[in-house]
Short mmCIF file of C-alpha atoms in Angstrom, two decimals:
data_model
loop_
_atom_site.label_atom_id
_atom_site.label_comp_id
_atom_site.label_asym_id
_atom_site.label_seq_id
_atom_site.Cartn_x
_atom_site.Cartn_y
_atom_site.Cartn_z
CA MET A 1 0.00 0.00 0.00
CA SER A 2 1.42 3.34 -1.03
CA GLY A 3 0.85 6.91 0.05
CA THR A 4 1.62 8.99 3.10
CA PRO A 5 0.19 12.17 4.62
CA GLU A 6 3.11 13.96 2.98
CA ASP A 7 2.04 12.59 -0.39
CA SER A 8 -1.50 13.86 0.03
CA LYS A 9 -0.40 17.30 1.13
CA HIS A 10 1.18 17.93 -2.23
CA THR A 11 -1.47 16.37 -4.44
CA GLY A 12 -3.34 18.89 -6.53
CA THR A 13 -2.10 21.98 -4.72
CA ARG A 14 -2.40 25.40 -6.32
CA SER A 15 -0.21 28.42 -5.99
CA PRO A 16 -1.87 31.56 -4.54
CA ARG A 17 -1.37 33.24 -7.91
CA ARG A 18 -3.33 30.55 -9.76
CA ARG A 19 -6.07 30.45 -7.14
CA SER A 20 -6.50 34.21 -7.24
CA SER A 21 -6.91 34.04 -11.02
CA ARG A 22 -10.47 32.84 -10.50
CA ARG A 23 -11.65 36.17 -9.20
CA ARG A 24 -9.55 38.06 -11.71
CA PHE A 25 -10.93 35.99 -14.58
CA LEU A 26 -14.54 36.45 -13.52
CA LYS A 27 -14.08 40.15 -13.00
CA GLN A 28 -12.32 40.78 -16.30
CA ALA A 29 -14.19 38.36 -18.55
CA SER A 30 -17.64 39.67 -17.68
CA ALA A 31 -17.04 42.88 -15.82
CA ALA A 32 -20.17 44.70 -16.96
CA ALA A 33 -22.51 41.75 -16.54
CA SER A 34 -21.00 40.81 -13.21
CA ALA A 35 -21.23 44.35 -11.95
CA ALA A 36 -24.90 44.58 -12.87
CA LEU A 37 -25.65 41.21 -11.34
CA LEU A 38 -23.73 41.80 -8.13
CA ALA A 39 -25.23 45.27 -7.72
CA ALA A 40 -28.59 43.58 -7.29
CA CYS A 41 -27.22 41.12 -4.75
CA SER A 42 -27.08 41.53 -1.01
CA GLU A 43 -23.86 42.52 0.71
CA SER A 44 -23.61 38.99 2.04
CA ALA A 45 -23.84 37.52 -1.47
CA ARG A 46 -21.13 39.87 -2.74
CA GLU A 47 -18.86 38.89 0.16
CA ALA A 48 -19.40 35.20 -0.60
CA PHE A 49 -18.63 35.70 -4.29
CA PHE A 50 -15.37 37.55 -3.77
CA GLN A 51 -14.07 35.78 -0.67
CA ALA A 52 -10.55 34.39 -0.75
CA HIS A 53 -9.80 30.73 -1.38
CA PHE A 54 -10.37 28.58 1.70
CA LYS A 55 -6.66 27.82 2.02
CA GLU A 56 -5.79 31.52 1.97
CA LEU A 57 -8.23 32.67 4.63
CA SER A 58 -6.83 33.98 7.88
CA LYS A 59 -8.29 32.66 11.14
CA ASP A 60 -10.28 35.86 11.58
CA GLU A 61 -11.60 35.78 8.01
CA LEU A 62 -12.65 32.15 8.37
CA LYS A 63 -14.34 32.88 11.69
CA GLN A 64 -16.34 35.70 10.10
CA ILE A 65 -17.37 33.54 7.13
CA LEU A 66 -18.49 30.66 9.34
CA ALA A 67 -20.50 33.06 11.49
CA ARG A 68 -22.18 34.53 8.39
CA LEU A 69 -23.07 31.10 7.06
CA GLU A 70 -24.47 30.04 10.41
CA ARG A 71 -26.69 33.14 10.54
CA GLU A 72 -27.92 32.63 6.99
CA HIS A 73 -28.57 28.90 7.27
CA SER A 74 -30.21 29.23 10.68
CA ALA A 75 -32.60 31.82 9.25
CA THR A 76 -33.33 29.71 6.16
CA TYR A 77 -33.95 26.40 7.96
CA LYS A 78 -35.50 27.82 11.13
CA LYS A 79 -33.16 25.96 13.45
CA ARG A 80 -29.72 26.56 14.94
CA VAL A 81 -27.21 25.54 12.29
CA THR A 82 -23.49 25.20 13.02
CA VAL A 83 -20.85 25.38 10.27
CA GLY A 84 -17.52 23.98 11.40
CA ALA A 85 -14.12 23.90 9.74
CA GLU A 86 -12.36 21.25 11.79
CA PRO A 87 -8.95 20.59 10.19
CA ALA A 88 -7.35 17.26 9.39
CA GLN A 89 -5.76 15.50 12.36
CA GLU A 90 -2.06 14.82 12.25
CA GLY A 91 -1.17 11.18 11.67
CA VAL A 92 -4.52 10.29 10.09
CA LEU A 93 -5.14 9.02 6.56
CA PHE A 94 -8.69 7.77 6.13
CA GLY A 95 -9.47 4.55 4.28
CA TYR A 96 -12.69 2.71 3.55
CA GLY A 97 -13.49 -0.98 3.09
CA LEU A 98 -16.61 -2.61 1.67
CA ASP A 99 -17.36 -6.32 2.04
CA LEU A 100 -19.05 -7.50 -1.17
CA SER A 101 -19.85 -10.86 0.40
CA ARG A 102 -22.04 -9.15 3.00
CA CYS A 103 -23.77 -6.28 1.14
CA ILE A 104 -27.45 -7.11 0.53
CA GLY A 105 -28.30 -4.14 -1.70
CA CYS A 106 -30.82 -2.59 0.71
CA ARG A 107 -29.71 0.98 -0.12
CA ARG A 108 -29.95 2.09 3.52
CA CYS A 109 -26.50 3.62 3.02
CA VAL A 110 -27.81 5.74 0.14
CA TYR A 111 -30.55 7.36 2.18
CA ALA A 112 -28.51 7.71 5.37
CA CYS A 113 -26.01 9.64 3.25
CA VAL A 114 -28.79 11.85 1.85
CA LYS A 115 -30.08 12.65 5.34
CA GLU A 116 -26.66 13.28 6.87
CA ASN A 117 -25.24 15.35 4.05
CA ASN A 118 -28.24 17.53 3.17
CA GLN A 119 -28.55 16.31 -0.38
CA SER A 120 -31.38 17.65 -2.49
CA ARG A 121 -34.64 15.70 -2.31
CA SER A 122 -36.22 17.39 -5.30
CA PRO A 123 -34.58 16.68 -7.63
CA GLN A 124 -33.00 13.75 -5.81
CA VAL A 125 -29.22 13.80 -5.52
CA HIS A 126 -27.43 10.64 -4.36
CA TRP A 127 -23.70 10.44 -3.65
CA ILE A 128 -23.84 6.63 -3.41
CA ARG A 129 -25.01 4.29 -6.18
CA VAL A 130 -25.60 0.62 -5.47
CA LEU A 131 -25.02 -1.63 -8.49
CA GLU A 132 -26.65 -5.04 -8.84
CA MET A 133 -24.53 -7.67 -10.61
CA ASP A 134 -24.82 -11.32 -11.58
CA LYS A 135 -22.80 -13.70 -9.42
CA ALA A 136 -22.01 -15.80 -12.49
CA LYS A 137 -20.39 -12.83 -14.28
CA GLY A 138 -18.54 -11.32 -11.33
CA VAL A 139 -17.62 -7.62 -11.14
CA ASP A 140 -18.61 -6.26 -14.54
CA LEU A 141 -19.64 -2.61 -14.52
CA SER A 142 -20.93 -2.79 -18.09
CA GLU A 143 -23.47 -5.43 -17.02
CA SER A 144 -24.50 -3.78 -13.74
CA ASN A 145 -27.96 -2.47 -12.90
CA ALA A 146 -28.33 0.62 -10.72
CA TYR A 147 -32.14 0.64 -11.00
CA TYR A 148 -33.00 -2.81 -9.64
CA ASN A 149 -36.31 -2.96 -7.80
CA PRO A 150 -37.22 -6.48 -6.61
CA ASP A 151 -39.84 -7.22 -3.98
CA GLN A 152 -37.04 -7.95 -1.55
CA VAL A 153 -33.24 -8.05 -1.45
CA PRO A 154 -30.91 -9.75 -1.83
CA SER A 155 -32.11 -11.37 -5.05
CA ARG A 156 -31.06 -14.90 -5.82
CA ASP A 157 -27.88 -15.18 -7.90
CA LYS A 158 -27.14 -11.46 -7.49
CA PHE A 159 -24.60 -9.47 -5.52
CA TYR A 160 -24.31 -5.75 -4.86
CA MET A 161 -21.53 -3.20 -5.24
CA PRO A 162 -21.99 0.30 -3.80
CA VAL A 163 -19.93 2.98 -5.57
CA GLN A 164 -19.14 6.47 -4.30
CA CYS A 165 -16.16 8.83 -4.25
CA GLN A 166 -13.08 6.63 -4.06
CA GLN A 167 -10.97 9.35 -2.37
CA CYS A 168 -8.07 8.74 -4.75
CA ARG A 169 -4.46 9.43 -3.85
CA ASN A 170 -4.04 10.59 -7.45
CA PRO A 171 -7.41 12.27 -8.07
CA PRO A 172 -7.95 13.30 -11.72
CA CYS A 173 -10.81 15.57 -10.64
CA VAL A 174 -8.35 17.78 -8.77
CA SER A 175 -5.87 18.17 -11.60
CA VAL A 176 -8.47 19.38 -14.12
CA CYS A 177 -10.17 22.04 -11.97
CA PRO A 178 -9.29 25.40 -13.59
CA VAL A 179 -9.82 27.45 -10.42
CA GLY A 180 -8.50 25.19 -7.65
CA ALA A 181 -11.96 24.70 -6.14
CA THR A 182 -11.26 21.05 -5.29
CA TRP A 183 -8.20 19.55 -3.61
CA GLN A 184 -7.02 16.72 -1.38
CA GLU A 185 -6.65 17.35 2.34
CA PRO A 186 -3.79 15.90 4.46
CA ASP A 187 -6.12 13.19 5.81
CA GLY A 188 -6.82 12.04 2.25
CA ILE A 189 -10.33 13.49 1.84
CA VAL A 190 -10.91 15.20 -1.50
CA VAL A 191 -12.99 18.31 -0.81
CA ILE A 192 -14.75 21.11 -2.69
CA ASP A 193 -15.08 24.79 -1.80
CA TYR A 194 -18.59 25.51 -3.08
CA ASN A 195 -17.91 29.25 -3.03
CA TRP A 196 -15.12 28.76 -5.56
CA CYS A 197 -16.72 26.15 -7.82
CA ILE A 198 -17.71 27.76 -11.14
CA GLY A 199 -19.79 24.81 -12.32
CA CYS A 200 -17.67 23.96 -15.37
CA ARG A 201 -18.04 20.21 -14.58
CA TYR A 202 -14.53 19.36 -15.74
CA CYS A 203 -14.14 17.35 -12.54
CA MET A 204 -17.24 15.33 -13.35
CA ALA A 205 -15.87 14.46 -16.76
CA ALA A 206 -12.49 13.52 -15.27
CA CYS A 207 -13.85 11.26 -12.51
CA PRO A 208 -13.73 7.64 -13.75
CA TYR A 209 -16.17 6.54 -11.04
CA GLY A 210 -19.07 8.90 -11.79
CA ALA A 211 -18.93 10.05 -8.19
CA ARG A 212 -19.66 13.77 -8.58
CA ARG A 213 -23.07 15.41 -8.85
CA PHE A 214 -24.09 18.77 -10.32
CA ASN A 215 -26.85 20.93 -8.87
CA TRP A 216 -28.95 21.81 -11.90
CA GLY A 217 -31.59 23.40 -9.73
CA GLU A 218 -31.73 25.05 -6.35
CA PRO A 219 -31.08 22.13 -3.98
CA HIS A 220 -34.25 21.41 -2.03
CA VAL A 221 -34.04 20.25 1.56
CA ALA A 222 -37.06 20.84 3.79
CA ALA A 223 -36.29 22.65 7.03
CA LYS A 224 -37.41 19.66 9.10
CA ASP A 225 -35.00 17.40 7.20
CA PHE A 226 -31.95 19.67 7.25
CA ASN A 227 -29.05 18.33 9.32
CA PRO A 228 -27.82 21.36 11.30
CA ASP A 229 -24.39 19.90 12.18
CA THR A 230 -22.39 20.92 9.11
CA HIS A 231 -18.85 21.50 7.86
CA TYR A 232 -17.69 24.19 5.44
CA LEU A 233 -16.05 21.60 3.16
CA GLY A 234 -18.78 19.00 3.56
CA ASN A 235 -22.50 18.98 4.15
CA ARG A 236 -23.29 22.67 4.47
CA ALA A 237 -26.04 24.01 2.19
CA ARG A 238 -24.83 24.09 -1.41
CA TYR A 239 -25.70 26.44 -4.26
CA LYS A 240 -27.36 25.97 -7.61
CA GLY A 241 -24.74 25.36 -10.27
CA VAL A 242 -21.99 23.73 -8.20
CA VAL A 243 -20.60 20.20 -7.98
CA GLU A 244 -20.76 18.08 -4.82
CA LYS A 245 -19.77 14.58 -3.70
CA CYS A 246 -19.01 12.22 -0.82
CA THR A 247 -16.47 13.52 1.71
CA PHE A 248 -16.45 10.46 4.00
CA CYS A 249 -18.83 12.57 6.16
CA ILE A 250 -16.04 15.02 6.99
CA GLN A 251 -18.27 16.68 9.61
CA ARG A 252 -18.36 13.36 11.48
CA VAL A 253 -15.01 11.66 10.94
CA ARG A 254 -12.96 14.68 12.01
CA LYS A 255 -14.79 14.45 15.33
CA GLY A 256 -13.98 10.78 15.79
CA ARG A 257 -17.27 9.39 14.45
CA TYR A 258 -17.98 6.92 11.65
CA PRO A 259 -19.52 8.03 8.34
CA ALA A 260 -23.30 7.76 8.32
CA CYS A 261 -23.27 4.94 5.76
CA VAL A 262 -21.02 2.84 8.02
CA GLU A 263 -23.30 3.28 11.03
CA ILE A 264 -26.51 2.47 9.15
CA CYS A 265 -25.35 -0.71 7.37
CA PRO A 266 -27.46 -3.55 8.86
CA VAL A 267 -24.99 -6.30 7.98
CA GLY A 268 -21.67 -4.66 8.84
CA ALA A 269 -20.44 -4.60 5.25
CA ARG A 270 -18.75 -1.21 5.59
CA LYS A 271 -15.45 -0.64 7.39
CA PHE A 272 -13.65 2.63 8.06
CA GLY A 273 -10.53 3.81 9.80
CA ASN A 274 -7.04 5.24 9.83
CA LEU A 275 -4.70 3.66 7.29
CA LEU A 276 -1.71 4.83 9.34
CA ASP A 277 -2.87 2.98 12.45
CA ALA A 278 -1.63 -0.62 12.31
CA LYS A 279 -4.33 -1.63 14.80
CA SER A 280 -7.26 -0.12 12.91
CA GLU A 281 -10.02 -2.22 11.40
CA ILE A 282 -9.24 -1.05 7.88
CA ARG A 283 -5.62 -2.16 8.22
CA TYR A 284 -6.82 -5.57 9.42
CA VAL A 285 -8.96 -5.85 6.30
CA LEU A 286 -6.05 -4.97 4.02
CA ALA A 287 -3.79 -7.49 5.71
CA ASN A 288 -6.19 -10.41 5.98
CA LYS A 289 -8.85 -10.24 3.25
CA ARG A 290 -8.99 -10.58 -0.53
CA VAL A 291 -8.89 -6.91 -1.46
CA PHE A 292 -9.16 -5.08 -4.76
CA ILE A 293 -9.64 -1.49 -5.93
CA LEU A 294 -11.92 -0.30 -8.69
CA LYS A 295 -10.28 0.42 -12.06
CA GLU A 296 -6.78 -0.24 -10.76
CA GLU A 297 -5.33 0.07 -14.27
CA ILE A 298 -5.90 3.84 -14.45
CA ASN A 299 -3.63 4.53 -11.44
CA THR A 300 -5.96 6.79 -9.46
CA GLN A 301 -4.93 4.85 -6.33
CA PRO A 302 -8.23 4.86 -4.44
CA LYS A 303 -8.39 4.65 -0.66
CA PHE A 304 -11.69 2.81 -1.04
CA TYR A 305 -11.14 -0.96 -0.92
CA TYR A 306 -13.53 -3.74 -1.89
CA PHE A 307 -13.03 -7.15 -0.32
CA TYR A 308 -14.56 -10.55 0.24
CA GLY A 309 -14.91 -11.30 3.93
CA VAL A 310 -15.97 -14.90 3.43
#
């Protein structure tokens, strides 16, 4: 197994000059239109549009932005919303394992993810897809069915393969982003700054796993369903016209909790932990089970491992 925290720190980084080009480009390329549009916006909207890149924010600037977002989201969803920005912990590199011999295709993980991460309900946005496959054919994505709907699962002679962001060590989505809106954190989580995403969808085209979603409409989450415990780089309310994806439930794992999909799985098919901890459950899986990664030949080096427990 390759990769270290030092590796991930330098994957897909951007110089301040390149990151600042986003604002310069938008200002220069459509100065008149942007000026007219922004003139009609609130002061808060203008601040959000022109704020510095997340990595360049001072502690005071970040504190002010988080406070603004908390005020806005609390007013919108009629409940106290917190927006955290907990950083990566030193000595942690997150990895995920999924036991294909246990998964029953119930899709509880899909809807736990929706609830936890404030994904749009109308239209529906899912960060996890569960693929049904024939046991006789083995893992064959071209023959998989994401829209299976039997009376009950698991179906005879079928097995199930959930697919989500693979949290690659060599993420192609990061390298194609023209404005540095997505990057890999030191703990291995690939994140997106929604305030910097320009909606070009280059990252979606580059992702070989189809793991990113685009908000074509204003994301709809009813106030009663909105999870108020959010993270700036994770499950906070997103905007129309930006890309989003799985972040291993960054708002949970950086507080020592499991991702929502791990907790909800009724058969214990999902495993999660620190790849740098020799005593972690994920390291036990890598050392003792038949493990493979999806599309190994393209060298994205996922930290999402499939295995057969039995």
